[in-house]
Short mmCIF file of C-alpha atoms in Angstrom, two decimals:
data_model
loop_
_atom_site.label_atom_id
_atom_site.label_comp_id
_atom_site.label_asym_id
_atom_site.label_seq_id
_atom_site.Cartn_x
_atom_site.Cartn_y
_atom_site.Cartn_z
CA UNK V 1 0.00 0.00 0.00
CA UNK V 2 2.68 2.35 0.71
CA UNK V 3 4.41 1.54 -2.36
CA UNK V 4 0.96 2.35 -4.27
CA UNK V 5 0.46 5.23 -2.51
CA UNK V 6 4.16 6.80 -3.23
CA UNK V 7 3.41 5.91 -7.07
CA UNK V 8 -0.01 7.85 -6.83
CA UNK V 9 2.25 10.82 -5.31
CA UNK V 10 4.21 11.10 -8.11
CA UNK V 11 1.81 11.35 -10.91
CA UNK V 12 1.20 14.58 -12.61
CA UNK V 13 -2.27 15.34 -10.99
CA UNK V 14 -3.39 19.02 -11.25
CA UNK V 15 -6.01 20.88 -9.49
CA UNK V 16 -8.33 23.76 -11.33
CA UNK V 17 -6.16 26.02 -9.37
CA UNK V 18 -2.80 24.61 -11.40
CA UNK V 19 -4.00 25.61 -14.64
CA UNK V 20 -1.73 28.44 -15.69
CA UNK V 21 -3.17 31.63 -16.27
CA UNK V 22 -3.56 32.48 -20.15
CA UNK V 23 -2.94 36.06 -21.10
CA UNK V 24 -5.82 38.17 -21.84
CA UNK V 25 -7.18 39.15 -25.33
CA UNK V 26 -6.29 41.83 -26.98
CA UNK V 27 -8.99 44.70 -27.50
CA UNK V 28 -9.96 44.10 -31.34
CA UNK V 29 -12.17 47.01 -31.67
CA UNK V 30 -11.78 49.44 -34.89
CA UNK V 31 -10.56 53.20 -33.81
CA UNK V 32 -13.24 54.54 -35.18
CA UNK V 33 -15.64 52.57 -32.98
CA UNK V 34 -13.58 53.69 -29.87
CA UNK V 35 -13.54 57.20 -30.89
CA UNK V 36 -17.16 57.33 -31.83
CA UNK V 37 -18.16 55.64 -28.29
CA UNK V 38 -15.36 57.43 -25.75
CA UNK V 39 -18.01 59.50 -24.28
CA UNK V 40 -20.40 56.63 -22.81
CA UNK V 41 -19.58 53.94 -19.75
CA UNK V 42 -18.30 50.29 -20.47
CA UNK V 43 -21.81 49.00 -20.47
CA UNK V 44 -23.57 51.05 -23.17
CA UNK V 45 -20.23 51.28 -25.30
CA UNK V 46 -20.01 47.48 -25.31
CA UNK V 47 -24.23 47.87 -25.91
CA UNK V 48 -23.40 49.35 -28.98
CA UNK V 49 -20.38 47.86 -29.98
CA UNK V 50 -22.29 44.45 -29.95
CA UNK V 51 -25.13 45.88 -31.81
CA UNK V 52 -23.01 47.54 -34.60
CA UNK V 53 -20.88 44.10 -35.37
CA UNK V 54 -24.16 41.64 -34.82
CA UNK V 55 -25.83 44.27 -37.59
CA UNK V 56 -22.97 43.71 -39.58
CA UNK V 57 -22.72 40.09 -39.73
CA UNK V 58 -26.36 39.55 -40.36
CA UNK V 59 -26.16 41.64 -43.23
CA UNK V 60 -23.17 39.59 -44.79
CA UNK V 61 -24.89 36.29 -43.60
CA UNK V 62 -27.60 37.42 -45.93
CA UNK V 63 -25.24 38.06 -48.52
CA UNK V 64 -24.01 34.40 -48.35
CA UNK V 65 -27.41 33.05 -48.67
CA UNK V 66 -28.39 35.36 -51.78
CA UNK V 67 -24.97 33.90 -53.37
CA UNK V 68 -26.09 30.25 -52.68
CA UNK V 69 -25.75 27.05 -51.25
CA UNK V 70 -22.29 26.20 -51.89
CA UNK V 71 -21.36 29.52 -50.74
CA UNK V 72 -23.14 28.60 -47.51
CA UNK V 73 -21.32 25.28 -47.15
CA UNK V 74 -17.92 27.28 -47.49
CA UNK V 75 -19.19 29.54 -44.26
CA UNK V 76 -19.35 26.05 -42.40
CA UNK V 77 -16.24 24.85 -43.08
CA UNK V 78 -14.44 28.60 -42.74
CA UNK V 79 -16.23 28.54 -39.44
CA UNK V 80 -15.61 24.93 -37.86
CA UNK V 81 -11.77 25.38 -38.96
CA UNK V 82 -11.79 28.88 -37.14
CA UNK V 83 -13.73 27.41 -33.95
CA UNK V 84 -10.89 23.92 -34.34
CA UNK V 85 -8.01 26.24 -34.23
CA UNK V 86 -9.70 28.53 -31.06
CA UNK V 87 -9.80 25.51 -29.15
CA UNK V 88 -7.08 24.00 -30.10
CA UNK V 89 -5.11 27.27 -29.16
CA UNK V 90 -6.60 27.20 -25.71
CA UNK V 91 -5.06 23.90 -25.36
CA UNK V 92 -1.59 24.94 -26.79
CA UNK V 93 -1.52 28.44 -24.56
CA UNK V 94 -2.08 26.14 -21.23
CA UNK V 95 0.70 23.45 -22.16
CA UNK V 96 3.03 25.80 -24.04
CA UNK V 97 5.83 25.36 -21.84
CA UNK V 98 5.67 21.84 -22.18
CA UNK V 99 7.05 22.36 -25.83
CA UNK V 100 5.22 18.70 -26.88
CA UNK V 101 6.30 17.77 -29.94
CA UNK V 102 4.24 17.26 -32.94
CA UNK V 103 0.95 18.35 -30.98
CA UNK V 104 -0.48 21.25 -33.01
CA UNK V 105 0.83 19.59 -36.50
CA UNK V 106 -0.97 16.33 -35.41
CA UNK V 107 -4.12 18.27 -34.33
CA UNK V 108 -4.33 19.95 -37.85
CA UNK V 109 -3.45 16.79 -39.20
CA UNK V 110 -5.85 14.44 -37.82
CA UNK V 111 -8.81 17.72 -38.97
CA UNK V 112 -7.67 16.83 -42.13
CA UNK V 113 -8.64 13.47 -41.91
CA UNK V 114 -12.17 13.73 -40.19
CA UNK V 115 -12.80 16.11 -42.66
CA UNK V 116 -11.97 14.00 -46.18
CA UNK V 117 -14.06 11.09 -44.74
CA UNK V 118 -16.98 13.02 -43.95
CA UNK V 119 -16.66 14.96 -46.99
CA UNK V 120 -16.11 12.27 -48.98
CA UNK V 121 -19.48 10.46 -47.40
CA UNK V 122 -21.45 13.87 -48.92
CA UNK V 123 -19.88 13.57 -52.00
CA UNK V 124 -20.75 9.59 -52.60
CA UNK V 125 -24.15 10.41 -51.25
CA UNK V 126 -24.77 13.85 -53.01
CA UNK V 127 -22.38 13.65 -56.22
CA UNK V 128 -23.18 10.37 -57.81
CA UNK V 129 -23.75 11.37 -61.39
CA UNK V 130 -20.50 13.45 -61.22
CA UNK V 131 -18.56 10.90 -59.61
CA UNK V 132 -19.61 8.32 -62.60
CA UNK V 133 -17.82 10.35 -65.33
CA UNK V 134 -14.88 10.57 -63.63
CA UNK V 135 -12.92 7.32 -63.34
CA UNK V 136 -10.52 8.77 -60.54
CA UNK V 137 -12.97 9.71 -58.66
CA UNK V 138 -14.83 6.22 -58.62
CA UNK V 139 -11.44 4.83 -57.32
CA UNK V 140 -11.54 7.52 -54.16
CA UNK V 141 -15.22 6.62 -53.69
CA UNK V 142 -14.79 3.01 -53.48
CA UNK V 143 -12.60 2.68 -51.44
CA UNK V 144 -13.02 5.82 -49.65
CA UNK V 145 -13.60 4.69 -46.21
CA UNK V 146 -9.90 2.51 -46.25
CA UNK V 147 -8.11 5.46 -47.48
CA UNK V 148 -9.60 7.57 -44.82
CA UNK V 149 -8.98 5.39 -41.92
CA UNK V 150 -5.63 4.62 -43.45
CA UNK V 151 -4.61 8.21 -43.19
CA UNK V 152 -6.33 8.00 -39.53
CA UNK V 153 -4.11 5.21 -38.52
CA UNK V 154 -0.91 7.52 -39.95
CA UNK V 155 -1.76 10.10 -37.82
CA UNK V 156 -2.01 7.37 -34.75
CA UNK V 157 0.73 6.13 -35.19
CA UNK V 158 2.76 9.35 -35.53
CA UNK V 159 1.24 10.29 -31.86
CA UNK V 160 2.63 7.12 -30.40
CA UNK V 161 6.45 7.82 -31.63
CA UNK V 162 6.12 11.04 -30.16
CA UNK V 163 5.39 10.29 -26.85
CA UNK V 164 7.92 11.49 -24.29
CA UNK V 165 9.07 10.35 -21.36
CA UNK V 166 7.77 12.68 -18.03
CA UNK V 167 4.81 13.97 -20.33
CA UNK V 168 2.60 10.55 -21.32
CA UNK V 169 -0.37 11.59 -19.39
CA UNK V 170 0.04 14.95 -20.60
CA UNK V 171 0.14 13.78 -24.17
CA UNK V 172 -2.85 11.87 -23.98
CA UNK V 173 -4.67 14.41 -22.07
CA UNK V 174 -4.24 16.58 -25.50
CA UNK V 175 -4.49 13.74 -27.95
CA UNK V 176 -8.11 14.04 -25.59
CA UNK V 177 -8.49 17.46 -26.19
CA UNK V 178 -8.29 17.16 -30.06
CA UNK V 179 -10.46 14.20 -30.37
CA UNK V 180 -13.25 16.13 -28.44
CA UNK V 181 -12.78 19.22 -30.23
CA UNK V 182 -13.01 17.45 -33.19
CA UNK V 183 -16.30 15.82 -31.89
CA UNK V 184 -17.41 18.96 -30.99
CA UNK V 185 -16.87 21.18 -34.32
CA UNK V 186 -16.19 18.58 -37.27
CA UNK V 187 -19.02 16.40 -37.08
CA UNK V 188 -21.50 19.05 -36.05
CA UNK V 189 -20.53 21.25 -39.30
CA UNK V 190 -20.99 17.85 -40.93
CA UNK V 191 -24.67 17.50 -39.36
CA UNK V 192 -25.25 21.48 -40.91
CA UNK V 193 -24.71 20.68 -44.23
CA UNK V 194 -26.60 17.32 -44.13
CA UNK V 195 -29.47 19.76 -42.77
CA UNK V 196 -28.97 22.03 -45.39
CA UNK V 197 -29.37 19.20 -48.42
CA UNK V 198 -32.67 18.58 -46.60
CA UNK V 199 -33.40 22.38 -47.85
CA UNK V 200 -32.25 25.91 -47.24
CA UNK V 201 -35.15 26.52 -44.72
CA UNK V 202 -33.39 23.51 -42.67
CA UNK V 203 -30.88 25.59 -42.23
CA UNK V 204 -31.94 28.71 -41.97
CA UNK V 205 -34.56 28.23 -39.67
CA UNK V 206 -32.71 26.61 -36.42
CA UNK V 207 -29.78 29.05 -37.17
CA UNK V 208 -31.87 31.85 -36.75
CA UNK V 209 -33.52 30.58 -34.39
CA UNK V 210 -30.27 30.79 -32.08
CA UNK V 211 -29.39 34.21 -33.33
CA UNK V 212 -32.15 35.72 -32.25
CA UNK V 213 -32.85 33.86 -29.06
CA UNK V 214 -29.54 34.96 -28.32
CA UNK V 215 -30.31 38.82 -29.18
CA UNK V 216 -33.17 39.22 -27.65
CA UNK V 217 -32.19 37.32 -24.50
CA UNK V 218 -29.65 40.34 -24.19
CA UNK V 219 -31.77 42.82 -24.50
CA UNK V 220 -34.74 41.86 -22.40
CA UNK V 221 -31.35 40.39 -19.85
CA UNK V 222 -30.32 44.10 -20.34
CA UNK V 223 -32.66 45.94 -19.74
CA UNK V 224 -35.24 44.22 -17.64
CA UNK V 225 -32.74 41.43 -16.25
CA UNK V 226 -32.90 41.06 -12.20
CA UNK V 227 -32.75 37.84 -11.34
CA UNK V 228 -29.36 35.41 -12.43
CA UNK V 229 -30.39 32.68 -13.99
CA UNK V 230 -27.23 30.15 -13.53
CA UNK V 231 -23.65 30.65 -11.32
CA UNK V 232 -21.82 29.06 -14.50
CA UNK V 233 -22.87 32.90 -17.00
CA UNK V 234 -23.60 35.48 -14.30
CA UNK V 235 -24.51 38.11 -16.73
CA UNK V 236 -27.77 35.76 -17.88
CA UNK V 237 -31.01 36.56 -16.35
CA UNK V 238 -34.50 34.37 -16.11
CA UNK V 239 -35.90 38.03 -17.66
CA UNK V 240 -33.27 36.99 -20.13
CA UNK V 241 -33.95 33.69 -20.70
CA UNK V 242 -37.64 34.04 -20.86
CA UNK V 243 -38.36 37.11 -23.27
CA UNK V 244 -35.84 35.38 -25.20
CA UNK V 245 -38.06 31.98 -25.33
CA UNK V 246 -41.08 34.12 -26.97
CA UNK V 247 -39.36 35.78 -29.00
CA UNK V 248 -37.84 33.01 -30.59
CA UNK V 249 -40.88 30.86 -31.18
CA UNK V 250 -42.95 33.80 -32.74
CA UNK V 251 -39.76 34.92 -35.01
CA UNK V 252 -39.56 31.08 -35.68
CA UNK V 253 -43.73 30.83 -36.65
CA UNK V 254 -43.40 34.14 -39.04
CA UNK V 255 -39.82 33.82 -40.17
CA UNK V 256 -41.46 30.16 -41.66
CA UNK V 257 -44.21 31.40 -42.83
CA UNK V 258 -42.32 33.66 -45.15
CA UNK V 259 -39.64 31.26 -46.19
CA UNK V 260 -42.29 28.59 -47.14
CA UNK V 261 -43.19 30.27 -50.07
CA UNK V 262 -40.25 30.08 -52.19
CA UNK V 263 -39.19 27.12 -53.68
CA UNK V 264 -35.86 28.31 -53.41
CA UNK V 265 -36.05 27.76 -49.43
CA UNK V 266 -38.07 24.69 -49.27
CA UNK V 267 -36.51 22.43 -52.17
CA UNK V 268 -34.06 19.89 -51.28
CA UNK V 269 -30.29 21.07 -52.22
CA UNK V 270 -29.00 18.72 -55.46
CA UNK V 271 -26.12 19.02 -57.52
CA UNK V 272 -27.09 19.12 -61.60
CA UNK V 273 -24.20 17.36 -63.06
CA UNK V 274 -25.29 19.03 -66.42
CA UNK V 275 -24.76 22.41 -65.35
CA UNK V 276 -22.68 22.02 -62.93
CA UNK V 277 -24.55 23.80 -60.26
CA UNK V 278 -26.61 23.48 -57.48
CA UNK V 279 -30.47 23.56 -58.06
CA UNK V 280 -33.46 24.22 -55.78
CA UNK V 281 -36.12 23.11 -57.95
CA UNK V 282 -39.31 20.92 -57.42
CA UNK V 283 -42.88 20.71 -56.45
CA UNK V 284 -42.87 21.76 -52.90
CA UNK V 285 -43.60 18.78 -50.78
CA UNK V 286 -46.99 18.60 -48.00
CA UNK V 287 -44.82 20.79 -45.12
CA UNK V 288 -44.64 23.84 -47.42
CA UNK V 289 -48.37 23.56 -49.08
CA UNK V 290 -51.43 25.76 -47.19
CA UNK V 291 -53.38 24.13 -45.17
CA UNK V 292 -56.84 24.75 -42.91
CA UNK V 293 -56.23 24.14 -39.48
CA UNK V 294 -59.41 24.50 -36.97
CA UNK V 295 -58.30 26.29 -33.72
CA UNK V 296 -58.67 24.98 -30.32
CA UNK V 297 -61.74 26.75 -28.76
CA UNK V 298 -59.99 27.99 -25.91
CA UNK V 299 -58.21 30.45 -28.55
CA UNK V 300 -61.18 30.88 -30.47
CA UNK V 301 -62.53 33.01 -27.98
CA UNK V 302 -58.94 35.34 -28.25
CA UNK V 303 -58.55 35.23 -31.80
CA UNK V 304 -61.94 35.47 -32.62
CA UNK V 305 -60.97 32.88 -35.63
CA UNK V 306 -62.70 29.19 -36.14
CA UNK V 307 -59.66 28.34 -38.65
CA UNK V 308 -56.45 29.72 -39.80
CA UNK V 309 -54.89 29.08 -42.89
CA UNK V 310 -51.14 28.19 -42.49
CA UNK V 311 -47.73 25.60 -43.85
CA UNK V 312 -47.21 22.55 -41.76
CA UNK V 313 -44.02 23.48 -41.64
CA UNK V 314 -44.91 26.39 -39.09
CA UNK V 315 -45.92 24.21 -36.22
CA UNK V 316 -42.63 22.28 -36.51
CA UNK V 317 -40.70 25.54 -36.93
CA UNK V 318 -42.54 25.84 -33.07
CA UNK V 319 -40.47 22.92 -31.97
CA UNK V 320 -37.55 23.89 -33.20
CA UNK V 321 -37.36 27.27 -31.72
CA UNK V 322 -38.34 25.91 -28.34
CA UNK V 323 -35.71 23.61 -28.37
CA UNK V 324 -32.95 26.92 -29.49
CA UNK V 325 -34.68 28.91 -27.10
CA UNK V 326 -35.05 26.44 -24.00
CA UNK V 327 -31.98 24.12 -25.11
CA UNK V 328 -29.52 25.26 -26.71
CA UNK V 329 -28.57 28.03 -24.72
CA UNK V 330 -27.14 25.10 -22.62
CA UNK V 331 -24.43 24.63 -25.49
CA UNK V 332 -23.69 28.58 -24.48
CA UNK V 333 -23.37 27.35 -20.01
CA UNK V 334 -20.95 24.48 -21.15
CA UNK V 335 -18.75 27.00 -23.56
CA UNK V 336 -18.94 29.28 -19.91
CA UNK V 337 -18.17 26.15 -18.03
CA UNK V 338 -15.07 25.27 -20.17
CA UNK V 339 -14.00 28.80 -20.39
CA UNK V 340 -13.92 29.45 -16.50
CA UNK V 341 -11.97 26.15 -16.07
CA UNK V 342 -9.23 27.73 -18.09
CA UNK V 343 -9.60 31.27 -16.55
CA UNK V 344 -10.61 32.78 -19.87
CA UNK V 345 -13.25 35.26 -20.98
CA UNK V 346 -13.61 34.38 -24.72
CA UNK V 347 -12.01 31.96 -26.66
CA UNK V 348 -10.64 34.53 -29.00
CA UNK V 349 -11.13 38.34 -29.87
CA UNK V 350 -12.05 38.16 -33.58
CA UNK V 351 -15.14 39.70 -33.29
CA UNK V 352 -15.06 43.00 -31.32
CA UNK V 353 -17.49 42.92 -28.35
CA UNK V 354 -18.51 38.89 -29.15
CA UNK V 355 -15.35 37.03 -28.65
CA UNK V 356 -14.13 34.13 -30.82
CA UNK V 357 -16.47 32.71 -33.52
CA UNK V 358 -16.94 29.78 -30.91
CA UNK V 359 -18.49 32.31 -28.80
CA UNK V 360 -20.40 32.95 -31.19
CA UNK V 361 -21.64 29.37 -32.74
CA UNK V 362 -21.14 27.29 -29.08
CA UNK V 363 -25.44 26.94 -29.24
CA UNK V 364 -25.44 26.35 -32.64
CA UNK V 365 -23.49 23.10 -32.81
CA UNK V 366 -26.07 21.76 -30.17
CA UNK V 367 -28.78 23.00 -32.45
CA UNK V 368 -27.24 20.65 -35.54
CA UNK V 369 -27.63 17.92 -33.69
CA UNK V 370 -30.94 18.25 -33.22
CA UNK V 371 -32.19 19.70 -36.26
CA UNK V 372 -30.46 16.30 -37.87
CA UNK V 373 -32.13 13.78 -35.33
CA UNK V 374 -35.54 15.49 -36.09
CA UNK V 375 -35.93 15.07 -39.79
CA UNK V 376 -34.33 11.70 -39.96
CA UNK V 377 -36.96 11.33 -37.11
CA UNK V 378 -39.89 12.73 -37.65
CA UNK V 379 -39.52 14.38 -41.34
CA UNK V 380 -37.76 12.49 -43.96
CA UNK V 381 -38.82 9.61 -45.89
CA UNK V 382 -37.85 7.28 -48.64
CA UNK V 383 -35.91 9.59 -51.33
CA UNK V 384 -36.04 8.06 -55.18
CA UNK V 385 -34.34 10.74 -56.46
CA UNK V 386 -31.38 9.65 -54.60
CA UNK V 387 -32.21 5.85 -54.63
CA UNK V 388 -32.14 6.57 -58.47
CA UNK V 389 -28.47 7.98 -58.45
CA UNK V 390 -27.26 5.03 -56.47
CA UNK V 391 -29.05 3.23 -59.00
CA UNK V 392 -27.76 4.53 -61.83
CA UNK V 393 -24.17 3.99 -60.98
CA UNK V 394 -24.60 0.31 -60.65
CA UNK V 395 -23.19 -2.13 -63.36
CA UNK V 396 -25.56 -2.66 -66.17
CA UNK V 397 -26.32 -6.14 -64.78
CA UNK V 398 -27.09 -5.41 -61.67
CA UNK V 399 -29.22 -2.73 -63.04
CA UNK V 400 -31.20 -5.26 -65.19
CA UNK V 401 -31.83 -7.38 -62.02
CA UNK V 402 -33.27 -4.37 -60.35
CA UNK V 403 -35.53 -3.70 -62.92
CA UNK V 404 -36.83 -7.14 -63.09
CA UNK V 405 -37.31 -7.72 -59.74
CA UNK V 406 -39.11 -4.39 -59.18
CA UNK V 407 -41.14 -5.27 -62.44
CA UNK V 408 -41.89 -8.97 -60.36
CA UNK V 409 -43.00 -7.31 -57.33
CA UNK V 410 -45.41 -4.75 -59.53
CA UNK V 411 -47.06 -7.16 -61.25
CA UNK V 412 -47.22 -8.95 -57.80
CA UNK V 413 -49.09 -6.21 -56.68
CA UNK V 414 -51.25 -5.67 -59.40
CA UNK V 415 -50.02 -2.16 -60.52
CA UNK V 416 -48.54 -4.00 -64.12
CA UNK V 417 -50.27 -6.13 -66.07
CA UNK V 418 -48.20 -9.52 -66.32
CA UNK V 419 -48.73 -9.44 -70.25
CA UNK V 420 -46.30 -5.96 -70.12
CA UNK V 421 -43.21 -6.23 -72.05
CA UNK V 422 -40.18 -4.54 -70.57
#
C-alpha cells in the first residue's frame, strides 16, 4: 500500500487552481468605434459595440445566402476550422511550456482526416452522377472509407512515436483534447450541411432561431434582467432567458411562414451534373403547401378565428425554436463552463465585443444535432431521387436485375399487367 500510494504521489495530478493563467485578449475594436463611443460607460459602449458588429454580420450572412448554397457550405467549413483552431489554441496556450512535440501539426493533421471522410461520405451520397464520369474519382469513392482510416491510422501512429518520457499523461490528455474538439466542431458542421441538403429553410430556420434567441435574450437580460439565472454565466437573467423563449418561437412561426413560399427555401439542395450547379427546384412537398387548421376553442374566444390558414411546416418551426430557445442556450453554459476552467473570458477576440467565432456558434453546434435527429426522425422519408443515383451507378447487370425484380413485385401487386413487355 505504501508503495501504491508513493506511485499515486508522483503522478502529474493538477487541481483547477494549477492551470496556468492564459494572457488576456487583446482589444480588437476598430478606432473609429472607440472614438465614436469614448463619451459613454463600459456597459452602453459594449451595448453598442455588440449591436453595430451583430448588424454587420447579419447583413453579410444574408449576402451568403443570396450567393447560394455552396457559398453557404464554405461559411461552415471557414467557421468549424476557425472554432478547431480557437480551441485548439486554448489547449496549446495552457501546455506551451511543455514544448510537446508534434501536438499542433498532429491536431491539424488528424482535422484533415475527419474532414476528407466526412466529406467524402457527402460527395458519394450527393455527387453520384459526377462521380460516374470521372474514373478517378470512382477509385476515391470506393474505397473511400480505407483510405480515410488509413490516413487515420498515420496520424495514430505518428502520436505514439512522439510520446515522451515525463509527459505521457500529458500527451494523452491533448491527444483528448483534439479528439473532443473534433467531436465537438467537425461532425457538427458535418450535421449542418446534411441539414442544409434537406433544404435551405433547414438551415436557416434553427440558425436563426439561435441568433435571435440569443439577441433578444440580451436585451430583455439588459434591460429588464434582475434575477441570475445560472452561477456558470452570471450576466444571464431568467428576464433573459424568458423574453428570449417568446421571441424566438414567434420569429420562428413568421420567419417560416415567409420562407415557405419560395421554392428556393423549401426544395431539397442537389447538384445538376449538367450544369454544374446546385439547383433548388421541385414541387414543394406537403410541409410547405397551405393548409386549414381549426383552432382549439380555448383560442377561439382570443382570436376570434374558427380556422387559420397556415404551412405545416410552421408548427414544426414551433419545436424547433423551443428547443434553441429552452436548449440550446445550454451549449452557451458548457462554452462558460469550459471557459472558467481555463480562466478565460472568450475563446478569441475576432469579433469586437462577441469574442471568438466559438463564442459565437457554441449553441449552434447543439442546435445541428438536433435539427439532424428530427428530420431523420420525424420528417424524412424514402428519397427516389437519390435511390435513383445510387441506381444509376450500378453495373448494367445489376441494373437489369433491379428492374426485373421491381417489375416482379409490380405485377405482384397488381399495378402491371403480367402481359407488359419490358
Amino acid at each position: 500500500e505504501v508503495d501504491l500510494e508513493e506511485r499515486l504521489g508522483e503522478l502529474d495530478l493538477r487541481s483547477d487552481l494549477d492551470v496556468p493563467d492564459i494572457p488576456p485578449p487583446t482589444d480588437s475594436t476598430p478606432e473609429i468605434l472607440k472614438r465614436a463611443l469614448s463619451g459613454l460607460s463600459a456597459r452602453w459602449k459594449n451595448w453598442w459595440i455588440r449591436g453595430i458588429l451583430t448588424l454587420a454580420m447579419i447583413s453579410v450572412f444574408f449576402l451568403i445566402i443570396y450567393m447560394g448554397s455552396f457559398m453557404l457550405m464554405l461559411l461552415v467549413l471557414s467557421i468549424q476550422v476557425k472554432c478547431y483552431h480557437e480551441i485548439i489554441t486554448i489547449g496549446y496556450r495552457v501546455y506551451h511550456s511543455y514544448d510537446l512535440p508534434w501536438f499542433r501539426s498532429l491536431s491539424w493533421y488528424f482535422l484533415l482526416c475527419v474532414n476528407y471522410f466526412f466529406y467524402g461520405e457527402t460527395v458519394a451520397d450527393y455527387f453520384a452522377t459526377f462521380v460516374q464520369r470521372r474514373e478517378q474519382l470512382q477509385f476515391l469513392i470506393r474505397y473511400h472509407r480505407f483510405i480515410s482510416f488509413a490516413l487515420y491510422l498515420t496520424g495514430f501512429c505518428m502520436f505514439v512515436l512522439s510520446l515522451v518520457k515525463k509527459h505521457y499523461r500529458l500527451q494523452f490528455y491533448m491527444f483528448a483534447w483534439t479528439h473532443v474538439t473534433l467531436l465537438i466542431t467537425v461532425t457538427q458542421s458535418h450535421l449542418v450541411i446534411q441539414n442544409l441538403f434537406e433544404g435551405m429553410i433547414w438551415f436557416l430556420v434553427p440558425i436563426s432561431s439561435v441568433i435571435c434567441n440569443d439577441i433578444t435574450a440580451y436585451i430583455f437580460g439588459f434591460f429588464f434582467g434582475r434575477t441570475p439565472l445560472i452561477k456558470l454565466s452570471p450576466k444571464k437573467t431568467w428576464e433573459g432567458f424568458i423574453g428570449g423563449f417568446f421571441s424566438t418561437v414567434i420569429f420562428g412561426f413568421i420567419f417560416s411562414y415567409f420562407l415557405a413560399q419560395h421554392q428556393y427555401f423549401v426544395c431539397p439542395v442537389e447538384y445538376n451534373s449538367e450544369t454544374n450547379r446546385f439547383v433548388t427546384e421541385c414541387e414543394p412537398s406537403e410541409l410547405f403547401q397551405m393548409k386549414k387548421y381549426s383552432v382549439p376553442p380555448l383560442l377561439q374566444a382570443v382570436l376570434g378565428w374558427e380556422t387559420v390558414n397556415m404551412y405545416p411546416f410552421q408548427m414544426h418551426s414551433i419545436a424547433l425554436s423551443t428547443f434553441a430557445s429552452l436548449i440550446g442556450p445550454f451549449g452557451g453554459f458548457f462554452a462558460s463552463g469550459f471557459k472558467r476552467a481555463f480562466k478565460i473570458k472568450d475563446f478569441a477576440d475576432t469579433i469586437p465585443g462577441h469574442g471568438g467565432i466559438m463564442d459565437r456558434f457554441d449553441c449552434q453546434y447543439l442546435m445541428a444535432t438536433f435539427v439532424h435527429v428530427y428530420i431523420t426522425s420525424f420528417i424524412r422519408g424514402p428519397n427516389p431521387s437519390k435511390l435513383l443515383k445510387q441506381l444509376l451507378i450500378l453495373q448494367p447487370e445489376q441494373q437489369l436485375s433491379v428492374y426485373k425484380t421491381l417489375k416482379s413485385h409490380l405485377v405482384e401487386k397488381g399495378i402491371l399487367q403480367p402481359s407488359l413487355r419490358g
